[in-house]
Amino acid sequence: MPTATCRCGETIVDDRWEKLDEIIEKHRAKQGALIPILHEAQELFGCLSEDVQLKVAHALGISPAEVYGVATFYSFFTLKPRGKHKIAVCLGTACYVRGASELVRALKEELGVEVNGTTKDGRFTLEVVRCLGACGLAPVMMIGDNVYGRVKPEKIPEILKEYQ
Amino acid sequence: MGVLYRAHVLVCGGAGCVSSGCRAVQEALKSELAKQGLDKEIKVVETGCMGSCDLGPVMVVYPEGVFYRKVRPEDARDIVQEHLLKGRPVERLLYHTSQREIIQQMEDIDFFAKQRKVVLRNCGIIDPEDITEYIARDGYEALARVLTEMTPEEVIDVVKKSGLRGRGGAGFPTGLKWEFCAKATGRPKYVVCNADEGDPGAFMDRSVLEGDPHSVIEAMAIAGRAIGSNQGFVYVRAEYPLAIQRLKHAIAQAYDYGLLGKDIFGTGFDFDLEIRVGAGAFVCGEETALLASIEGKRGMPRPRPPFPANEGLWGKPTLINNVETYANIPPIILNGWEWFAGIGTEKSKGTKVFALAGKIANTGLVEVPMGTTLREIVYDIGGGILGGKKFKAAQTGGPSGGCIPAEHLDTPMEYDTLVKLGAMMGSGGLIVMDEGTCMVDIAKFFLQFTQDESCGKCIPCREGTRAMLDILTRITEGRGREGDIELLEHLGTTIKDTALCGLGQTAPNPVLSTIRYFRHEYEAHIREKRCPAGVCAALVHYEILQDKCKRCGLCRRSCPVDAIEETTEAELVAAGVGAAGADMQAAGASQGAISQPASSPKRKPLFINQERCIKCGVCMRECRFQAINRC
Amino acid sequence: MAKVKLTIDGREIEAEQGSTVLEAARQAGIDIPTLCYHPAVGPSGACRVCVVEVERAKTLVASCVYPVAEGLVVKTNSARVRNARKTVVELLISTHPQDCLCCDRNGRCELQALANRLGIRTERFRAQKPQREPDASSVSIYRDQNKCVLCGRCVTMCRDIQGVGAISFAYRGQRTLISPSFEHGVGEVECVNCGQCTKVCPVGAIVEKDETGAVWDALDNPGLTVVVQVAPAVRAALGEEFGMAPGTSVTGKLVRALHMLGFDAVFDTQFSADLTIMEEGHEFLSRLKSGGKLPLLTSCSPGWIKYCETFHPEFLDNISTCKSPQQMMGAVIKSYYAKAKGLKPENIFSVSVMPCTAKKYEARRPEMRASGVQDVDAVLTTRELAKMIRMAGIDFANLEDDDFDSPLGESSGAGTIFGVTGGVMEAALRSVYEIVTKKPLADLEFTQVRGFEGVREAEIAMGSTRVKVAIVHGLGNAGRFLAGLRPGDSPYHFVEVMACPGGCIMGGGQPLSLEQDVAEKRASVLYQEDRNKAVRKSHENIAVRRLYDEFLGKPGSELAHKLLHTTYGERARARVEEARRQAVIGAAGA
Ligand SMILES: Cc1cc2nc3c(=O)[nH]c(=O)nc-3n(C[C@H](O)[C@H](O)[C@H](O)COP(=O)(O)O)c2cc1C
Ligand code: SF4
Ligand code: SF4
Ligand code: SF4
Ligand code: SF4
Ligand code: SF4
Ligand code: SF4
Ligand code: SF4
Ligand code: SF4
Ligand code: FES
Ligand code: FES
Ligand code: FES
């Protein structure tokens, strides 16, 4: 198990790599295992770093360039760590015609980041998505797993406070 | 289901209601029931979407069929104590029509009354996590019949005769597709369900998977039998965690009951089913891209022929159908093709589920017979336009579709008529737009979407959508040129004619159809630098209506760029600045100037310096007297 | 093959079932323009330049992927088609850098030619795209993403044909690009430098790393003796750069041109090819006798060597320790020749002209300094030499023939055929046979090892021994071949591997060609030249014998080992373990 010594002198054990091995083993036999593995790897590590992708590439006998090609093709995969809370504003049609772009604008202002940006304190990452399937409640946004429907831009500071 | 229970409370557990907080309501109900000692008598069931998501959380109390909307956890006590104990429905939670009429029964509400449920037959009625409830409603009977009484040819024949066409967009005859796959020679064969539902604004497939997952599982096994396949894949988008969870659960139950796996019903037929989760790419709804994605590759479409029916997953024959298409199969088998063919129009049989959204009073899912007019859907079921505004157009088919303007409200909704209007059925997303929607802006929105979602493989789509977006952007920013409309038309038709896959081939549709019906709006943007709907930020401006302004100064203090001044436009012009701004709002300003100031003459009138204004809209929001206008 | 009848532009045409509309049209003399299609990599249907109108089809279809069918009615030149093609190319060039005047492909660029052919004279859609820094990390290839048209040819070549997968598509839509993993430089990943991607790129987005500047500088430097060697495959293709038909031999003109450019001595890599056979044949026989590691794998293709080091290190002990002919020549020039001429190695500038981009890499390997300095100083591809000849104003097509200089210009026919797949094996067999049987070969041409089948095998009786050989070309084939083989236990005794499909005549540095049968034509040049040679067996090359007599001793001698042999090492494909540790420490720090 890879370990390292922290500056404070304590030994840190990182067992995520063993877990990644298990994930790979679990899926290896199936055809088209790459994407299911990347999903679980991202869940485990928070993002698909170069090392994670290399490891998966070698384990599956796929070239790293191709794994990178897959990881960058799908917007669900991220190469860089995201903030603690992911804010996803729906910019699907239903939400758009009900003013979702105002929400994005308000969030950008409130958080001081662009879309796909992470706040300096690492607390929030702002993303836009296309339809969360809750169109009836447009405009919709999600923070983590919580869905907020009929969001008004002026409510944003209040909502964000829940995540302080 | 429960002979033991005297009443059932069906709480919607669809994604819409979950986000409105139905889980807490359910908890509150259960604990209240327990407190009253009713938990053995009354059962709380979490169902899939009931369709009226904007009223959520919604619930229905059976046997009476009383429909409650916008229920909060605090309401649990009254529901239990008043209704369930004393039999008196809680009035404040009942549905009110726009005429303030109170309606108690679900089936009396227009929104539900005018629908005909085939696909959604079980959604909102059964507990999707309990296979016995599905079985109790004839679930898996169609599969049993297919396996024990019918030959594969007979199954295909029934599907063919039913006239069912693919609900994923293009409307290809389903039976024919099954026949092609059955005849294909490669082995093994695969059955795939397309549950990628990428059209933003559509959520019917999601509701089926969340509310009635077994209907899809059963249909896929039937398809497997019909074409000679023993392995199925459901490709679900990652954005639908609840659907994935319910489907997973349902598949596991089906295995437990021997309805999936080896030797189903002892007939020697094996069928395995696996879920594959997408990763956020709209193009993966396109069938060849979807197959590439299941294979673990970048979701880039490939040219057809060869069609998936002959060379699909790993080069083997593959049947691919949409969720809703599959959900139609069991009732067709059970009720016969004649029954199904009796619903709908000559060329479009059966029902269609639409996801009503946008500026419409009742948003949600509706299922109607094919051929129902747009007017019936928007007005009779959808309750008309939000806030009593005027209907402008409806967008069908999402980013691949087009808009239907008011003059075609009486169009029957079926595959071929929609195509003739320059729109398309698509998956059934129906976005209603009112006079406050700018059609150029909407076209730009869709193009931005297709540009973002283009896989980038072919030039017409990768570069063409960008070029069209560039033109639309300059039009909406007031830099449109004479000839731009023609250029858009030229690009649009060429892209449709040359792109590799359906994404590119349909991407120009929203632009072409808005030009077709709303050319004057484009012209207003280009020639008059004006956005008639007041949407395009660069073309709108704010002005103070002098006759309403109380000169309170609030707007002036809130303007972030100090654009509100005491100087008049005339003075500005005299000083040689702001000529353009003054020009642009000449009409509005002079109008304001003539009218009498409505307040103390001591304070000087205020004007917005158009040169400086960044169009943030703060002043308008701040003004308590509606004295600021946006146009 | 069954035939079908179809109508193209009003003409009834017969075509093979299973062929495409494009193929059928071209056979009938109708040239539909293409961009993403290349006969060497096959169609992908990506660019849509080849669209045609097919009766009853809803949209136009891409002819490069559309199969012919009985009764199909096709129009390739309707207004609808012309307009569509033109618009597609206009869209493509709307963000293309306007760099033609300083582009490596200027004048030989498929996009340039296409825009010209389609009559594009205005820019209706001009737009800016963010520009990316070119990738200069590799010593063999140079990538300028900004010029890439995303045709995908390089990706198919590298991944599917070469089995390397060093580059792939990344991102999507507008942001799509061709990239090595994690957007590293291509010189920092597992690219084996074969240069096949440069040969299929239609534009100037992947080209060979240009070394002509360094060579001009050396030629202009009076303090240097500039010596050049030319590989066999160069003479089989260089003429194509000057408008001569594929299959034209230009050996004499090539030598003349090199002399005119100012090289002090012009040597023939075929000489060192013969030398290679002496060393490799000796090595083979001694492994055979002493029970050494078999099969012996050939080592003259540096692309193959790097591939084996990276992907199949388990076979490294099977690879012959012989250097490639280029490096043998390099070592001999700066030792034997330097001594003979009384020159110091550092005052010799040794250039080689190769069909190959991997040789640029090979020359810079740290092992390749037998003379104490870098043995080969600069490596030019066939294409780069053509550039120099053009620059010098030499009327190549009309040059008189000239002869190689001695002593390193003499060669046998065996050395000549090194340039084509199977040639090394055939050359080796000619010598090994005679050494083993001590009888002269009746028929020199081992036709059973010739041809372009990806993997070929043959069994040759040599007295009482039956030698089983295999010939593999193209790294994809090599990968599949090795997968079915175990290092110490194989039916084969001797295996020739060449990185490039077709061998060096189709090397990554050769003239670009869209002709389907160009490989055969180039091969015919070498086989013909072999037939015309007085000496056709390596061990009968007098100059090689002299080299042994005067300098090296005998094959496998200590000096021969020092100068002519090398070692290999496993190349890590990635630094996962190291990276892991870094990641843990990183996490600890955070
Ligand atoms: C860009 C694009 C996106 C698509 N998205 C979907 C989708 O989300 N769901 C779907 O069922 N079909 C989608 N389709 C249609 C499928 O390619 C395919 O035609 C369909 O799944 C076939 O099933 P059906 O015959 O049952 O309709 C899409 C097509 C295109 C071109
Ligand atoms: S049309 Fe668009 S999505 Fe389809 S293959 Fe071409 S680039 Fe990709
Ligand atoms: S806030 Fe309204 S009323 Fe007050 S000064 Fe501004 S425009 Fe006039
Ligand atoms: S719109 Fe914004 S910038 Fe313009 S005047 Fe009002 S507050 Fe000021
Ligand atoms: S790649 Fe071709 S079109 Fe592009 S700059 Fe170079 S020569 Fe010109
Ligand atoms: S081709 Fe045209 S642009 Fe290029 S150098 Fe000649 S004149 Fe100038
Ligand atoms: S040089 Fe060869 S290995 Fe390297 S990227 Fe090009 S094709 Fe691939
Ligand atoms: S680098 Fe060249 S071959 Fe590769 S995709 Fe780009 S243009 Fe095509
Ligand atoms: S086959 Fe020839 S051209 Fe290709 S890499 Fe090997 S030596 Fe170079
Ligand atoms: S469009 Fe926003 S949730 Fe569907
Ligand atoms: S989610 Fe509850 S009604 Fe649609
Ligand atoms: S050449 Fe046919 S699509 Fe590119």
Coordinates of C-alpha atoms in Angstrom, one line a residue, chain A residues 69-159:
Chain A
G69 CA -9.6 11.0 -25.5
V70 CA -12.6 9.3 -23.8
A71 CA -12.1 11.2 -20.5
T72 CA -12.1 14.6 -22.4
F73 CA -15.0 13.7 -24.7
Y74 CA -17.6 13.3 -22.0
S75 CA -18.5 16.3 -20.0
F76 CA -19.3 14.2 -16.9
F77 CA -15.6 13.4 -16.5
T78 CA -13.3 15.9 -15.0
L79 CA -9.6 16.1 -15.0
K80 CA -9.2 18.5 -12.2
P81 CA -10.6 18.3 -8.7
R82 CA -13.8 20.1 -8.2
G83 CA -15.0 22.2 -5.3
K84 CA -16.7 20.6 -2.3
H85 CA -20.1 21.4 -3.6
K86 CA -21.0 21.2 -7.3
I87 CA -23.5 23.7 -8.4
A88 CA -25.2 22.7 -11.6
V89 CA -27.5 25.2 -13.2
C90 CA -29.8 23.7 -15.8
L91 CA -29.6 25.5 -19.1
G92 CA -32.0 23.1 -20.8
T93 CA -34.7 24.7 -23.0
A94 CA -37.4 24.7 -20.4
C95 CA -35.1 26.4 -17.9
Y96 CA -33.7 28.7 -20.4
V97 CA -37.0 30.1 -21.5
R98 CA -37.8 30.6 -17.8
G99 CA -34.7 32.7 -17.2
A100 CA -32.0 30.2 -16.2
S101 CA -29.3 32.4 -17.8
E102 CA -30.1 35.0 -15.1
L103 CA -29.3 32.4 -12.5
V104 CA -26.0 31.7 -14.1
R105 CA -25.2 35.4 -14.2
A106 CA -26.2 35.8 -10.5
L107 CA -24.1 32.8 -9.5
K108 CA -21.1 34.0 -11.4
E109 CA -21.3 37.3 -9.6
E110 CA -22.0 35.8 -6.2
L111 CA -19.2 33.3 -6.4
G112 CA -16.8 35.3 -8.5
V113 CA -16.1 32.5 -10.9
E114 CA -16.8 31.7 -14.5
V115 CA -18.7 28.6 -15.5
N116 CA -16.6 25.5 -14.7
G117 CA -14.6 27.5 -12.3
T118 CA -14.0 26.7 -8.6
T119 CA -14.1 29.3 -5.9
K120 CA -10.8 30.2 -4.3
D121 CA -11.8 28.6 -1.0
G122 CA -12.5 25.4 -2.9
R123 CA -16.1 25.3 -1.7
F124 CA -18.1 25.6 -4.9
T125 CA -17.7 24.7 -8.5
L126 CA -20.1 26.3 -10.9
E127 CA -21.3 24.2 -13.8
V128 CA -24.1 24.3 -16.3
V129 CA -25.9 21.2 -17.4
R130 CA -28.5 20.5 -20.0
C131 CA -31.8 19.4 -18.4
L132 CA -32.0 17.6 -15.1
G133 CA -35.4 16.2 -16.1
A134 CA -37.2 18.5 -13.6
C135 CA -38.3 20.8 -16.4
G136 CA -41.7 21.3 -14.8
L137 CA -40.0 23.3 -12.0
A138 CA -37.8 25.4 -14.3
P139 CA -35.5 27.1 -13.7
V140 CA -33.7 24.4 -11.8
M141 CA -30.4 24.1 -10.2
M142 CA -28.6 21.4 -8.2
I143 CA -26.2 21.7 -5.4
G144 CA -24.7 18.3 -4.7
D145 CA -27.7 16.0 -4.8
N146 CA -30.2 18.6 -3.8
V147 CA -32.4 20.0 -6.5
Y148 CA -33.8 23.5 -6.3
G149 CA -36.8 24.3 -8.5
R150 CA -38.2 27.7 -9.5
V151 CA -35.1 29.5 -8.3
K152 CA -35.1 33.2 -8.3
P153 CA -31.7 35.0 -8.7
E154 CA -32.3 37.0 -5.5
K155 CA -32.6 33.8 -3.5
I156 CA -29.2 32.6 -4.4
P157 CA -27.2 34.1 -1.4
E158 CA -29.7 32.5 0.9
I159 CA -29.4 29.1 -0.7

